[in-house]
Coordinates of C-alpha atoms in Angstrom, one line a residue:
Chain V
D41 CA 0.0 0.0 0.0
A42 CA 1.2 3.5 -0.8
M43 CA 2.0 5.3 2.4
V44 CA 4.0 7.7 4.5
I45 CA 6.6 5.9 6.7
Q46 CA 8.4 7.3 9.6
N47 CA 11.4 5.8 11.3
P48 CA 12.0 5.3 14.1
R49 CA 8.6 5.4 15.8
Y50 CA 10.3 6.2 19.1
Q51 CA 13.6 8.0 19.5
V52 CA 15.4 8.8 22.7
T53 CA 18.3 11.3 22.7
Q54 CA 20.3 13.2 25.2
F55 CA 20.2 16.9 25.8
G56 CA 22.3 18.6 23.1
K57 CA 23.0 15.5 21.1
P58 CA 22.1 15.8 17.4
V59 CA 19.3 13.6 16.2
T60 CA 17.8 12.9 12.8
L61 CA 14.3 11.7 12.1
S62 CA 13.4 10.1 8.8
C63 CA 10.3 10.2 6.6
S64 CA 9.7 8.3 3.3
Q65 CA 6.7 8.1 1.1
T66 CA 5.6 5.8 -1.7
L67 CA 2.9 8.2 -2.9
N68 CA 5.2 10.1 -5.2
H69 CA 3.8 13.4 -3.8
N70 CA 5.5 16.7 -4.6
V71 CA 5.1 18.2 -1.1
M72 CA 6.5 17.0 2.2
Y73 CA 5.9 18.6 5.5
W74 CA 7.2 18.3 9.1
Y75 CA 5.0 19.1 12.0
Q76 CA 5.8 19.2 15.8
Q77 CA 3.0 18.1 18.1
K78 CA 3.5 18.5 21.8
S79 CA 1.3 16.7 24.3
S80 CA -2.4 17.6 24.1
Q81 CA -1.7 20.3 21.5
A82 CA -2.4 20.7 17.9
P83 CA 0.3 19.9 15.3
K84 CA 2.4 22.9 14.4
L85 CA 4.0 23.2 11.0
L86 CA 7.8 23.6 11.1
F87 CA 8.6 23.6 7.4
H88 CA 7.7 22.0 4.1
Y89 CA 9.4 21.2 0.8
Y90 CA 7.6 21.8 -2.5
D91 CA 9.7 19.5 -4.7
K92 CA 13.2 20.9 -3.9
D93 CA 12.1 24.3 -2.7
F94 CA 12.4 24.6 1.1
N95 CA 9.8 26.7 2.9
N96 CA 10.5 27.5 6.6
E97 CA 7.9 28.8 8.9
A98 CA 8.8 32.2 10.5
D99 CA 8.7 30.9 14.0
T100 CA 10.6 27.6 13.5
P101 CA 13.8 27.7 15.6
D102 CA 17.2 27.6 13.8
N103 CA 17.8 24.4 15.8
F104 CA 15.6 22.6 13.3
Q105 CA 16.8 21.8 9.9
S106 CA 15.5 19.6 7.1
R107 CA 16.9 17.8 4.0
R108 CA 15.1 16.3 1.1
P109 CA 17.6 14.4 -1.0
N110 CA 15.0 13.0 -3.4
T111 CA 11.2 12.9 -3.9
S112 CA 10.8 9.9 -1.6
F113 CA 12.8 11.0 1.5
C114 CA 12.8 13.9 3.9
F115 CA 14.8 14.2 7.1
L116 CA 14.4 16.4 10.1
D117 CA 17.6 17.3 11.9
I118 CA 17.6 18.7 15.4
R119 CA 21.0 20.1 16.0
S120 CA 21.0 20.5 19.7
P121 CA 17.8 19.1 21.2
G122 CA 16.5 20.7 24.4
L123 CA 14.0 19.4 26.9
G124 CA 11.4 21.5 25.2
D125 CA 11.9 19.7 21.9
A126 CA 10.4 16.5 23.3
A127 CA 7.3 16.0 21.2
M128 CA 5.7 13.9 18.5
Y129 CA 7.1 14.7 15.0
L130 CA 4.7 14.1 12.2
C131 CA 5.6 13.9 8.5
A132 CA 3.0 14.6 5.9
T133 CA 2.7 14.7 2.1
S134 CA 0.4 16.2 -0.4
R135 CA 0.2 15.5 -4.1
D136 CA 0.6 19.2 -4.9
K137 CA -0.3 22.6 -3.7
A138 CA -3.1 23.1 -6.2
A139 CA -6.6 23.2 -4.9
G140 CA -7.7 19.8 -6.0
A141 CA -4.6 18.1 -4.6
N142 CA -3.9 19.6 -1.2
E143 CA -5.1 17.0 1.2
Q144 CA -2.2 16.1 3.5
F145 CA -1.6 12.5 4.4
F146 CA 0.3 11.9 7.6
G147 CA 2.8 9.3 8.7
P148 CA 2.5 7.6 12.1
G149 CA 4.9 10.0 13.8
T150 CA 8.1 9.7 15.7
R151 CA 7.9 10.3 19.4
L152 CA 11.1 12.1 20.6
T153 CA 12.2 11.9 24.2
V154 CA 15.0 14.2 25.3
L155 CA 16.9 13.1 28.5
Chain B
A198 CA -5.6 36.2 10.8
Q199 CA -6.7 32.6 10.5
K200 CA -8.0 30.6 13.4
V201 CA -9.8 27.4 14.2
T202 CA -11.7 26.9 17.4
Q203 CA -12.8 23.6 18.8
A204 CA -14.6 24.6 22.0
Q205 CA -15.2 21.0 23.1
T206 CA -12.0 19.7 24.8
E207 CA -13.4 16.3 25.7
I208 CA -16.6 14.5 25.0
S209 CA -17.7 11.2 26.5
V210 CA -20.6 9.2 25.1
V211 CA -21.9 5.7 25.4
E212 CA -21.8 3.4 22.4
K213 CA -24.6 3.9 19.8
E214 CA -25.1 7.5 20.8
D215 CA -24.9 10.2 18.2
V216 CA -22.3 12.9 18.8
T217 CA -21.5 16.2 17.1
L218 CA -18.0 17.8 17.2
D219 CA -18.1 21.6 16.7
C220 CA -15.6 23.6 14.6
V221 CA -15.7 27.3 14.1
Y222 CA -13.2 29.1 11.9
E223 CA -12.0 32.6 11.1
T224 CA -10.5 33.7 7.8
R225 CA -10.5 36.7 5.6
D226 CA -9.8 34.6 2.5
T227 CA -12.6 34.1 0.1
T228 CA -11.2 30.8 -1.1
Y229 CA -10.2 28.4 1.7
Y230 CA -10.4 24.7 2.6
L231 CA -11.6 23.0 5.7
F232 CA -10.5 19.5 6.8
W233 CA -11.2 17.0 9.6
Y234 CA -8.6 14.6 10.8
K235 CA -8.8 11.7 13.3
Q236 CA -5.9 10.9 15.6
P237 CA -6.3 7.6 17.3
P238 CA -4.0 6.6 20.2
S239 CA -1.4 5.3 17.8
G240 CA -0.7 8.9 16.8
E241 CA -1.3 8.9 13.1
L242 CA -3.5 11.7 11.7
V243 CA -6.1 10.1 9.4
F244 CA -7.6 12.4 6.8
L245 CA -11.4 12.3 6.9
I246 CA -12.7 15.0 4.6
R247 CA -11.9 18.2 2.7
R248 CA -14.4 20.9 1.9
N249 CA -13.7 24.0 -0.1
S250 CA -15.3 27.4 0.6
F251 CA -17.5 27.3 -2.6
D252 CA -19.1 24.0 -1.7
E253 CA -21.6 24.3 1.1
Q254 CA -23.2 21.0 0.3
N255 CA -23.3 18.7 3.3
E256 CA -21.7 15.4 3.1
I257 CA -22.5 11.9 4.5
S258 CA -20.1 9.0 4.5
G259 CA -21.4 6.0 6.3
R260 CA -21.9 7.0 9.9
Y261 CA -20.0 10.3 9.4
S262 CA -21.7 13.5 8.3
W263 CA -20.4 17.1 8.0
N264 CA -22.4 20.3 8.1
F265 CA -20.7 23.3 6.6
Q266 CA -22.4 26.7 7.1
K267 CA -20.5 29.8 5.9
S268 CA -23.1 32.1 7.5
T269 CA -21.9 30.9 11.0
S270 CA -18.3 30.0 9.9
S271 CA -18.9 26.5 11.2
F272 CA -17.9 23.0 9.9
N273 CA -19.4 20.5 12.3
F274 CA -18.8 16.8 12.3
T275 CA -21.4 14.3 13.4
I276 CA -20.9 10.6 14.1
T277 CA -24.1 8.6 14.1
A278 CA -24.4 5.4 16.3
S279 CA -20.9 5.9 17.7
Q280 CA -18.6 2.9 18.3
V281 CA -15.7 2.3 20.6
V282 CA -13.3 2.4 17.6
D283 CA -14.4 6.1 17.1
S284 CA -12.5 7.0 20.3
A285 CA -9.8 9.4 19.2
V286 CA -8.8 13.0 19.1
Y287 CA -10.5 14.8 16.2
F288 CA -8.9 17.9 14.7
C289 CA -10.6 20.5 12.5
A290 CA -8.2 22.4 10.2
L291 CA -8.2 25.4 7.9
R292 CA -6.1 26.2 4.9
G293 CA -6.2 29.6 3.2
G294 CA -6.3 29.8 -0.6
A295 CA -2.9 31.4 -0.9
T296 CA -1.0 29.3 1.5
N297 CA -0.1 25.7 2.0
K298 CA -0.2 25.9 5.7
L299 CA -2.8 24.0 7.7
I300 CA -4.1 25.8 10.8
F301 CA -5.4 23.2 13.3
G302 CA -7.8 23.6 16.1
T303 CA -6.9 22.3 19.5
G304 CA -8.7 19.1 19.0
T305 CA -11.6 17.3 20.7
L306 CA -11.0 14.1 22.5
L307 CA -13.9 11.7 22.0
A308 CA -14.3 8.8 24.3
V309 CA -16.9 6.2 23.4
Q310 CA -17.7 3.9 26.3
P311 CA -19.0 0.4 25.7

């Protein structure tokens, strides 16, 4: 089945130790998104790629970076995780930005714990 | 500014009851899109429906139905004959016509008791 895959599902890191979260998709969608969702809160968009074009949200901390080496993969790098970065990280895709193709399909998420 | 309000933080019903989840939105865009997502305990956000601002026709899909009313800026979601498997957090979301950004409400936790 076509889907959005996130690995690992659970990630534990130490304060200040860089960590990378992975997302892949078999949907061949042009757009990939990264969201942060803290406990009992709504998902918050960090950034998205439209093909190779990177779009950062204005309030996304510099500590968060992203890479999209090809259509299928997108990575979230947290350079120096703090305790406040503990959250669920959700990857999503949409076929395009156009009106008829903008439903976002989400992966299962990676729950990040920072010790 | 764009905003989505889900005033109901938690709802608890007994199986087979009908339940309506409220969603009120704010936007200055004339073209916009509204969505509902379900987030079960596993964490994955499951897409349920998209509605654009020009289509006020209500929709029914099995036990799910949606009532979109531009006059009151509401996009409410009703589950008929609820089941335990419906237990989840439900998010309403808004996307403006000129942006790719989804604005989520704070979610409603629905607990369906057997």
